[in-house]
Coordinates of C-alpha atoms in Angstrom, one line a residue:
M1264 CA 161.6 74.1 122.9
D1265 CA 158.8 72.4 121.0
Q1266 CA 155.6 72.0 123.1
V1267 CA 153.5 69.0 122.4
R1268 CA 149.9 69.1 123.8
T1269 CA 148.6 66.5 126.1
E1270 CA 145.2 64.5 125.6
P1271 CA 142.4 64.1 127.9
T1272 CA 142.8 61.0 130.2
L1273 CA 141.1 57.7 129.4
S1274 CA 140.0 54.9 131.9
P1275 CA 142.0 51.5 131.4
A1276 CA 140.4 49.2 128.9
R1277 CA 139.0 45.9 130.4
G1278 CA 138.8 42.3 129.2
L1279 CA 139.8 41.5 125.8
R1280 CA 140.2 45.3 125.0
R1281 CA 143.0 45.8 127.5
F1282 CA 145.1 43.5 125.3
L1283 CA 144.2 45.3 122.2
A1284 CA 144.9 48.8 123.5
K1285 CA 147.9 50.7 122.3
D1286 CA 151.0 52.0 124.4
P1287 CA 151.1 55.7 123.9
L1288 CA 154.5 55.4 123.3
E1289 CA 153.7 54.0 120.0
S1290 CA 153.1 57.4 118.8
D1291 CA 156.7 58.3 119.0
L1292 CA 158.1 58.2 115.6
G1293 CA 161.6 58.5 116.9
R1294 CA 161.3 54.8 118.0
R1295 CA 160.8 53.8 114.4
R1296 CA 164.2 55.6 113.5
F1297 CA 162.3 58.3 111.5
R1298 CA 164.3 61.3 110.5
L1299 CA 163.2 63.9 112.9
R1300 CA 164.0 67.6 113.3
G1301 CA 162.6 70.1 115.6
G1302 CA 160.0 72.9 114.8
A1303 CA 156.7 72.6 113.2
S1304 CA 157.3 69.2 111.6
R1305 CA 158.0 67.3 114.5
T1306 CA 155.2 68.8 116.6
A1307 CA 152.6 68.1 113.7
F1308 CA 153.6 64.4 113.3
A1309 CA 153.8 63.8 117.0
N1310 CA 150.2 65.6 117.6
A1311 CA 148.8 63.6 114.8
E1312 CA 150.2 60.2 116.0
K1313 CA 149.2 60.9 119.7
S1314 CA 145.6 61.8 118.5
Y1315 CA 145.5 58.6 116.6
V1316 CA 146.5 56.5 119.5
F1317 CA 144.2 58.4 121.8
G1318 CA 141.2 57.9 119.5
Y1319 CA 142.0 54.0 119.2
N1320 CA 142.2 53.6 122.8
A1321 CA 139.1 55.7 123.3
V1322 CA 137.2 52.8 121.7
M1323 CA 139.0 50.3 123.7
S1324 CA 138.1 52.0 127.0
Q1325 CA 134.5 52.4 125.5
E1326 CA 135.0 56.3 125.9
T1327 CA 134.7 57.4 122.3
E1328 CA 132.9 60.7 123.3
K1329 CA 136.2 61.9 124.7
I1330 CA 137.6 62.3 121.1
E1331 CA 135.5 65.4 121.2
E1332 CA 137.6 66.9 123.9
L1333 CA 140.6 67.1 121.5
P1334 CA 141.5 70.3 119.8
D1335 CA 139.6 70.8 116.8
E1336 CA 142.4 70.5 114.3
Q1337 CA 143.4 67.0 115.9
R1338 CA 139.9 65.5 116.1
P1339 CA 140.1 63.8 112.8
F1340 CA 143.3 61.9 113.7
G1341 CA 141.4 61.0 116.9
Y1342 CA 138.5 59.5 114.7
E1343 CA 141.1 57.8 112.4
G1344 CA 142.2 55.9 115.5
A1345 CA 138.7 55.2 116.5
A1346 CA 137.8 53.7 113.2
A1347 CA 141.1 51.5 113.3
A1348 CA 139.9 50.2 116.7
C1349 CA 136.4 49.6 115.6
T1350 CA 137.6 47.6 112.4
V1351 CA 140.1 45.6 114.7
L1352 CA 137.0 44.8 117.0
D1353 CA 134.8 44.1 114.1
L1354 CA 137.1 41.7 112.4
L1355 CA 138.0 39.9 115.5
T1356 CA 134.3 39.4 116.6
L1357 CA 132.9 38.7 113.0
T1358 CA 130.2 41.6 113.3
R1359 CA 130.5 42.6 109.6
G1360 CA 131.5 46.2 110.3
R1361 CA 128.8 47.2 112.9
R1362 CA 131.1 49.2 115.1
L1363 CA 132.6 51.0 112.1
H1364 CA 129.1 51.7 110.7
E1365 CA 127.9 53.2 113.9
L1366 CA 131.0 55.4 114.2
L1367 CA 130.5 56.5 110.5
A1368 CA 126.8 57.3 111.2
G1369 CA 127.3 58.8 114.6
P1370 CA 130.4 60.8 115.9
A1371 CA 132.4 60.4 112.9
Q1372 CA 129.9 61.5 110.6
H1373 CA 131.8 64.8 109.7
H1374 CA 135.1 63.0 109.7
R1375 CA 134.6 60.2 107.2
H1376 CA 137.7 60.5 105.1
A1377 CA 139.7 60.2 108.3
A1378 CA 137.5 57.0 109.4
Y1379 CA 138.1 55.3 106.1
L1380 CA 141.8 55.8 106.4
G1381 CA 141.6 54.6 109.9
A1382 CA 139.6 51.4 108.8
G1383 CA 142.5 50.6 106.5
R1384 CA 145.0 51.0 109.3
G1385 CA 143.0 48.5 111.2
Y1386 CA 143.1 45.9 108.5
A1387 CA 146.9 46.4 108.3
L1388 CA 147.3 45.9 112.1
L1389 CA 145.8 42.5 111.7
R1390 CA 147.7 41.9 108.3
L1391 CA 144.3 41.4 106.4
R1392 CA 143.9 43.0 102.9
P1393 CA 140.9 45.7 103.2
V1394 CA 137.7 44.2 102.1
W1395 CA 134.1 45.8 102.2
G1396 CA 132.4 44.2 105.1
A1397 CA 131.2 47.4 106.6
R1398 CA 127.6 48.0 105.7
R1399 CA 126.6 51.1 103.7
A1400 CA 130.2 51.8 103.0
H1401 CA 130.7 54.8 100.9
P1402 CA 131.1 53.5 97.3
L1403 CA 134.2 55.6 96.5
L1404 CA 135.5 56.8 100.1
R1405 CA 135.9 53.2 101.0
W1406 CA 138.9 53.0 98.7
L1407 CA 140.6 55.3 101.1
A1408 CA 140.8 52.3 103.4
V1409 CA 143.4 51.0 101.0
D1410 CA 145.2 54.3 101.3
G1411 CA 145.3 54.0 105.2
F1412 CA 146.4 50.4 104.9
G1413 CA 149.4 51.5 102.9
F1414 CA 150.3 54.0 105.5
Q1415 CA 150.0 51.7 108.4
W1416 CA 151.6 48.8 106.6
S1417 CA 154.5 51.0 105.5
L1418 CA 154.7 52.6 109.1
S1419 CA 155.0 49.1 110.7
R1420 CA 157.6 48.0 108.2
A1421 CA 159.6 51.1 107.4
D1422 CA 162.9 49.7 106.8
R1423 CA 161.5 47.2 104.3
M1424 CA 158.9 49.5 102.5
V1425 CA 160.9 52.7 102.5
G1426 CA 164.4 51.1 102.0
E1427 CA 163.7 48.0 99.9
R1428 CA 160.7 49.4 98.1
T1429 CA 158.5 46.1 98.2
M1430 CA 154.9 45.7 97.8
P1431 CA 152.8 43.4 99.9
D1432 CA 152.0 40.1 98.2
L1433 CA 148.5 40.2 99.6
L1434 CA 147.2 43.2 97.4
T1435 CA 145.7 42.9 94.2
R1436 CA 146.7 44.9 91.2
A1437 CA 143.8 47.3 91.8
H1438 CA 145.0 48.0 95.3
C1439 CA 148.5 48.7 94.6
A1440 CA 148.1 52.4 93.3
V1441 CA 146.0 53.5 96.2
F1442 CA 148.5 51.5 98.5
D1443 CA 151.1 53.9 97.2
Q1444 CA 149.2 57.1 98.0
G1445 CA 149.2 55.8 101.7
L1446 CA 152.9 55.1 101.4
G1447 CA 153.4 58.6 99.9
R1448 CA 151.8 60.0 103.1
L1449 CA 154.0 57.7 105.2
L1450 CA 157.2 59.3 103.4
W1451 CA 156.2 62.8 104.2
Y1452 CA 156.4 61.5 107.9
H1453 CA 159.5 59.4 107.5
D1454 CA 161.7 62.4 106.1
C1455 CA 160.1 64.8 108.3
A1456 CA 158.6 67.2 105.8
S1457 CA 161.9 67.8 104.2
P1458 CA 161.2 68.5 100.5
D1459 CA 164.8 67.7 99.3
D1460 CA 164.7 64.3 101.1
V1461 CA 161.1 63.5 100.2
A1462 CA 161.8 64.0 96.5
A1463 CA 165.0 62.0 96.6
R1464 CA 163.2 59.2 98.3
I1465 CA 160.5 59.2 95.7
C1466 CA 162.9 59.4 92.8
G1467 CA 164.3 56.2 94.0
Y1468 CA 161.1 54.2 93.2
P1469 CA 160.0 53.0 89.7
A1470 CA 158.5 55.7 87.4
G1471 CA 155.3 53.8 87.5
R1472 CA 154.7 54.3 91.3
R1473 CA 155.8 57.9 91.6
A1474 CA 152.6 59.7 90.5
D1475 CA 150.8 58.0 93.5
L1476 CA 153.5 58.7 95.9
W1477 CA 153.4 62.4 95.0
S1478 CA 149.6 62.3 95.4
G1479 CA 149.9 60.9 99.0
V1480 CA 152.7 63.6 99.8
G1481 CA 150.5 66.3 98.5
F1482 CA 147.7 65.0 100.9
A1483 CA 149.8 64.7 104.1
A1484 CA 151.7 68.0 103.4
T1485 CA 148.1 69.6 103.4
Y1486 CA 146.4 67.6 106.0
T1487 CA 148.9 67.0 108.6
G1488 CA 151.2 69.9 107.6
G1489 CA 154.9 70.2 109.2
A1490 CA 156.5 72.3 106.5
E1491 CA 157.0 76.1 106.2
A1492 CA 155.8 78.2 103.1
D1493 CA 159.3 78.2 101.6
E1494 CA 159.5 74.5 102.0
L1495 CA 156.0 74.1 100.3
W1496 CA 157.2 76.2 97.4
W1497 CA 160.4 74.0 97.0
L1498 CA 158.1 70.9 97.1
T1499 CA 156.3 72.1 94.1
E1500 CA 159.4 72.6 92.3
H1501 CA 160.4 69.1 93.1
A1502 CA 157.1 67.8 91.8
G1503 CA 157.1 69.6 88.8
A1504 CA 160.7 68.5 87.9
D1505 CA 159.6 64.8 88.3
G1506 CA 156.6 65.4 85.9
F1507 CA 153.9 65.0 88.7
R1508 CA 153.0 68.5 89.7
A1509 CA 149.3 67.9 89.1
H1510 CA 149.3 64.9 91.3
L1511 CA 150.6 66.9 94.2
A1512 CA 148.0 69.4 93.7
Q1513 CA 145.2 66.7 93.5
G1514 CA 146.5 65.1 96.8
C1515 CA 146.2 68.6 98.3
A1516 CA 142.8 69.1 97.0
F1517 CA 141.4 66.0 98.4
A1518 CA 143.1 66.8 101.7
V1519 CA 141.5 70.3 102.0
A1520 CA 138.0 68.7 101.1
A1521 CA 138.3 66.4 103.9
R1522 CA 139.4 69.2 106.4
L1523 CA 136.6 71.5 105.3
R1524 CA 133.9 68.7 106.0
S1525 CA 135.5 68.3 109.4
G1526 CA 135.0 71.8 110.5
A1527 CA 137.2 74.8 110.7
L1528 CA 140.2 74.9 108.6
P1529 CA 143.7 74.6 110.3
D1530 CA 146.3 77.2 109.7
Q1531 CA 148.6 74.8 108.2
V1532 CA 145.9 73.8 105.6
A1533 CA 145.0 77.5 104.6
Q1534 CA 148.8 78.1 104.2
A1535 CA 149.4 74.9 102.1
V1536 CA 146.6 74.9 99.7
P1537 CA 147.4 78.4 97.8
I1538 CA 150.9 77.0 97.4
L1539 CA 150.3 73.3 96.4
A1540 CA 147.1 73.7 94.7
G1541 CA 147.3 77.3 93.4
A1542 CA 143.8 78.0 94.6
E1543 CA 142.0 79.1 97.6
P1544 CA 140.8 76.2 99.9
E1545 CA 137.0 76.3 98.9
E1546 CA 138.0 76.3 95.2
A1547 CA 140.3 73.4 95.5
A1548 CA 137.8 71.2 97.5
S1549 CA 135.2 72.1 94.9
W1550 CA 137.2 70.3 92.2
T1551 CA 136.8 67.0 94.2
D1552 CA 132.9 67.7 94.7
Q1553 CA 132.6 68.4 91.0
A1554 CA 134.6 65.4 89.9
L1555 CA 132.5 63.2 92.1
I1556 CA 129.2 64.6 90.7
A1557 CA 130.3 63.9 87.2
L1558 CA 130.9 60.2 87.9
G1559 CA 127.4 59.7 89.0
H1560 CA 125.6 57.6 91.8
E1561 CA 126.8 54.1 90.4
A1562 CA 130.6 54.9 90.8
H1563 CA 132.2 52.4 93.1
T1564 CA 135.0 50.5 91.2
H1565 CA 138.7 51.3 91.5
E1566 CA 138.5 52.7 88.1
D1567 CA 135.9 55.2 89.3
F1568 CA 138.1 56.2 92.1
Q1569 CA 140.9 56.7 89.7
R1570 CA 138.7 58.9 87.5
W1571 CA 137.6 60.9 90.4
Q1572 CA 141.3 61.7 91.3
S1573 CA 142.1 62.4 87.5
Q1574 CA 139.2 64.7 86.8
T1575 CA 140.4 66.6 89.9
R1576 CA 143.8 67.0 88.2
R1577 CA 142.0 68.3 85.1
S1578 CA 140.4 70.9 87.1
W1579 CA 143.9 72.1 88.5
T1580 CA 145.4 71.8 85.0
R1581 CA 142.7 74.1 83.4
R1582 CA 142.9 76.6 86.2
D1583 CA 146.8 76.6 85.9
R1584 CA 146.6 77.4 82.1
F1585 CA 144.8 80.9 82.5

């Protein structure tokens, strides 16, 4: 029987915050009619969402420090939830990103990727398009908020987003590609890390959207895990057959870079990177660092974010040829 760990306990939120706190049962993806199977995938997804909800509620109960009591591999998800909660509070109280900035400058400084993803989830919870109100937001990592928005928006509306393949009207054209990366992460959860089902799902989308979906799948398959080695190999076959093998590797590279900055590398990441990226974790992460340096200090636009990803794919392509 699968064992899902328990979190530390939190005090009840007070005042307005108690109405904003989340029911821990929200982490149960089975309630959203996701396809669930036993084993590593169900445990990985359950733990990730439980940690997200815990981090969210830790902010609401003003006990953010308790996120540090989560296991190392789950802490990024806790800070993702914390950033979502900070964003919700900042938006509702018109504090121009003060809480999010304090989180990023303090306890979440080693989990910035997760925090920006969480900020986007906060915007989606309030049905607002991500904007850059947070002071001193990272000029390129801030685009991960659109990815987080895509994940949460699709999570809350899975039947419409996955089944009908719609796109929110409130997004600009520049947001749509990054939104699809978040949707790709959600598809990995939705089809419970089944390579055949995920690939079939992606093939149902227009060709112009599939590259970003595969990038999101590569990120989730590495960052959250849930698949065995043979399933990851089969995932690479599907991505290659669809013409987006490099995008899968690029998503993997971004995920391992985020994980390395957060601390020790979880086992599922160490297993996934050589398969999905064809390189050791440190090398794959270096592709993203080299691409970021090449963009220079002035990079901040959506086009720059796309160049960051495309240059990472070039590093994979060059390595794969030798």
